[in-house]
Amino acid sequence: MEAMTATQENIQQLVAEIQKVLLARGEMLATAESCTGGLIASEIVNVAGSSAVFAGGVVAYQNSVKHELLGVPAEILEKHGAVSKETVEAMAKGAREKFHADWAVATSGIAGPGGAEPGKPVGTVWMSVNSCLQNEVFCKIFAGNRQEIREKSVYYVLGKLLFLLNNQKSTCTNEH
C-alpha cells in the first residue's frame, strides 16, 4: 500500500472538519469536477459518515457534459472556454441546484502535461465555492506533475470551502 503524501493527509483533515461543520448545520455539499476528475468526491467519501453531508457530484470533463448536466451556457463555453472564471462559476451553481445542496465546489483547469494555451499555462486551475448567498471564484497556477496539480487543487478548494463555512453563519433555507 502506498504511503499518503502530506497533501493527502491534509486533505483528509480538511474533509473531516468540513463534515463536522456541515453536519452541525444540517447542510449538504455537492461537487462539479473537471480537471480533478472526481478526486474531491472521492476524498469526501473516504471519510466515514459522508452520506450525511454529501449529496453527490458530477465529473464534467467534456464541455457537452458541463452544458447538459450542469447548465453551463454554451455561450460561456464558446466565449471563455472550459478553463475560466465564468465556466467554473456556472458549474458550481449548477451542481448546487442539480443536487439540491446548500454548498457546491467546482474545478476546471489544465493538469498537464499538455493542454496549455496562451494565458493558461499547465497548472492553471479555476475553482469555485457556491452557496445560495455567494459564489466565490478563484484561480491558482500550481506547480508539479498532473497528480500533484490535481491534489493541490482539491486541497485549495476544500480549504476555501472550510473558510467560508466557518465565516458564513447561515445559508438561505433548506428549500431550494
Coordinates of C-alpha atoms in Angstrom, one line a residue:
M1 CA 0.0 0.0 0.0
E2 CA 1.3 3.5 -0.9
A3 CA 2.2 5.9 1.8
M4 CA 0.0 9.0 1.9
T5 CA 1.5 12.3 0.9
A6 CA 1.4 15.3 3.2
T7 CA -1.2 16.8 0.9
Q8 CA -3.4 13.7 1.1
E9 CA -3.2 13.8 4.9
N10 CA -4.1 17.5 4.9
I11 CA -7.0 16.8 2.6
Q12 CA -8.4 14.2 4.9
Q13 CA -8.1 16.6 7.9
L14 CA -9.9 19.3 5.9
V15 CA -12.7 16.8 4.9
A16 CA -13.2 15.7 8.5
E17 CA -13.5 19.4 9.6
I18 CA -15.9 20.2 6.7
Q19 CA -18.0 17.2 7.5
K20 CA -18.3 18.3 11.2
V21 CA -19.4 21.8 10.2
L22 CA -21.9 20.6 7.6
L23 CA -23.3 18.0 10.0
A24 CA -23.7 20.6 12.8
R25 CA -25.5 22.9 10.4
G26 CA -27.6 20.2 8.7
E27 CA -26.3 21.2 5.3
M28 CA -25.3 19.2 2.2
L29 CA -22.5 19.6 -0.3
A30 CA -22.2 18.7 -4.0
T31 CA -19.3 18.8 -6.4
A32 CA -18.7 19.6 -10.1
E33 CA -15.3 18.5 -11.3
S34 CA -13.3 18.7 -14.5
C35 CA -9.5 18.6 -14.0
T36 CA -9.8 16.9 -10.6
G37 CA -11.8 14.1 -12.2
G38 CA -13.8 13.1 -9.1
L39 CA -10.9 13.4 -6.7
I40 CA -12.8 15.8 -4.5
A41 CA -15.8 13.5 -4.3
S42 CA -13.5 10.5 -3.6
E43 CA -11.8 12.3 -0.8
I44 CA -15.1 13.2 0.7
V45 CA -16.5 9.7 0.7
N46 CA -13.2 8.4 2.1
V47 CA -14.3 9.8 5.5
A48 CA -16.9 7.7 7.2
G49 CA -20.3 9.4 7.7
S50 CA -20.1 11.4 4.4
S51 CA -23.5 10.3 3.3
A52 CA -25.0 12.7 5.9
V53 CA -23.4 15.7 4.2
F54 CA -22.5 14.8 0.6
A55 CA -25.4 14.8 -1.9
G56 CA -23.3 13.8 -4.9
G57 CA -21.1 15.0 -7.7
V58 CA -20.6 15.3 -11.4
V59 CA -17.3 14.7 -13.3
A60 CA -17.9 17.1 -16.2
Y61 CA -14.8 16.6 -18.4
Q62 CA -16.3 17.4 -21.7
N63 CA -17.9 20.7 -22.5
S64 CA -21.1 19.0 -23.6
V65 CA -21.4 17.5 -20.1
K66 CA -20.8 20.8 -18.5
H67 CA -23.6 22.3 -20.6
E68 CA -26.1 19.4 -20.5
L69 CA -25.8 18.2 -16.8
L70 CA -24.7 21.4 -15.1
G71 CA -26.4 24.0 -17.2
V72 CA -23.2 25.9 -18.2
P73 CA -24.4 28.1 -21.0
A74 CA -22.9 27.2 -24.4
E75 CA -22.1 30.9 -24.9
I76 CA -19.9 30.9 -21.9
L77 CA -18.0 27.8 -23.0
E78 CA -17.6 29.2 -26.5
K79 CA -16.6 32.7 -25.4
H80 CA -14.4 31.9 -22.3
G81 CA -13.5 28.2 -22.7
A82 CA -13.8 25.4 -20.1
V83 CA -10.9 26.8 -18.0
S84 CA -12.4 30.1 -17.0
K85 CA -14.0 32.1 -14.2
E86 CA -17.3 32.1 -15.9
T87 CA -17.4 28.3 -16.5
V88 CA -16.4 27.2 -13.1
E89 CA -18.8 29.7 -11.5
A90 CA -21.7 28.2 -13.6
M91 CA -20.5 24.7 -12.8
A92 CA -20.7 25.2 -9.1
K93 CA -24.1 26.9 -9.3
G94 CA -25.4 24.1 -11.5
A95 CA -24.1 21.4 -9.1
R96 CA -25.7 23.0 -6.1
E97 CA -29.0 23.4 -7.9
K98 CA -28.9 19.9 -9.5
F99 CA -28.3 18.2 -6.2
H100 CA -30.5 20.5 -4.1
A101 CA -27.4 21.1 -1.9
D102 CA -26.6 24.0 0.3
W103 CA -23.0 24.2 -0.9
A104 CA -21.1 23.2 -4.0
V105 CA -17.4 23.3 -5.1
A106 CA -16.2 23.2 -8.7
T107 CA -12.9 22.9 -10.5
S108 CA -11.7 23.3 -14.1
G109 CA -8.1 23.5 -15.2
I110 CA -5.1 22.3 -17.0
A111 CA -3.4 19.5 -15.1
G112 CA -0.9 18.8 -17.9
P113 CA 1.5 17.7 -19.1
G114 CA -0.1 19.2 -22.3
G115 CA -3.1 21.4 -22.9
A116 CA -1.5 24.8 -22.1
E117 CA -3.0 27.7 -24.0
P118 CA -1.9 31.4 -24.3
G119 CA -2.5 32.9 -20.8
K120 CA -3.4 29.5 -19.4
P121 CA -0.2 27.5 -18.6
V122 CA -0.2 24.0 -17.3
G123 CA -1.2 24.2 -13.6
T124 CA -3.9 26.8 -14.2
V125 CA -7.0 25.9 -12.2
W126 CA -10.2 27.8 -11.7
M127 CA -12.2 26.9 -8.6
S128 CA -15.5 28.0 -7.1
V129 CA -17.3 27.6 -3.8
N130 CA -21.0 28.3 -4.2
S131 CA -23.9 28.8 -1.7
C132 CA -27.2 30.5 -2.1
L133 CA -25.6 33.6 -0.7
Q134 CA -22.4 33.8 -2.7
N135 CA -20.2 32.3 -5.4
E136 CA -16.5 32.7 -4.6
V137 CA -14.3 32.1 -7.7
F138 CA -10.5 32.0 -7.7
C139 CA -7.7 30.9 -9.9
K140 CA -4.3 29.4 -9.0
I141 CA -1.4 28.2 -11.0
F142 CA 0.0 25.1 -9.3
A143 CA 3.4 23.7 -9.9
G144 CA 4.0 19.9 -10.1
N145 CA 3.1 16.9 -12.2
R146 CA -0.5 16.0 -13.1
Q147 CA -1.3 14.2 -9.9
E148 CA 0.3 17.0 -7.7
I149 CA -1.7 19.7 -9.5
R150 CA -4.9 17.7 -9.0
E151 CA -4.2 17.1 -5.3
K152 CA -3.2 20.8 -4.7
S153 CA -6.5 21.9 -6.4
V154 CA -8.5 19.6 -4.1
Y155 CA -6.7 20.9 -1.1
Y156 CA -7.1 24.5 -2.1
V157 CA -10.8 24.4 -2.9
L158 CA -11.7 22.4 0.2
G159 CA -9.6 24.9 2.3
K160 CA -11.7 27.8 0.8
L161 CA -14.9 25.9 1.5
L162 CA -14.0 25.3 5.1
F163 CA -13.0 29.0 5.5
L164 CA -16.4 30.1 4.0
L165 CA -18.3 27.6 6.1
N166 CA -16.7 29.0 9.3
N167 CA -17.2 32.6 8.3
Q168 CA -20.8 32.4 6.9
K169 CA -23.1 31.9 9.8
S170 CA -26.1 30.6 7.9
T171 CA -27.2 29.9 4.3
C172 CA -30.7 30.5 3.0
T173 CA -33.3 27.9 3.9
N174 CA -33.3 24.2 3.1
E175 CA -35.9 25.0 0.5
H176 CA -34.2 25.5 -2.9

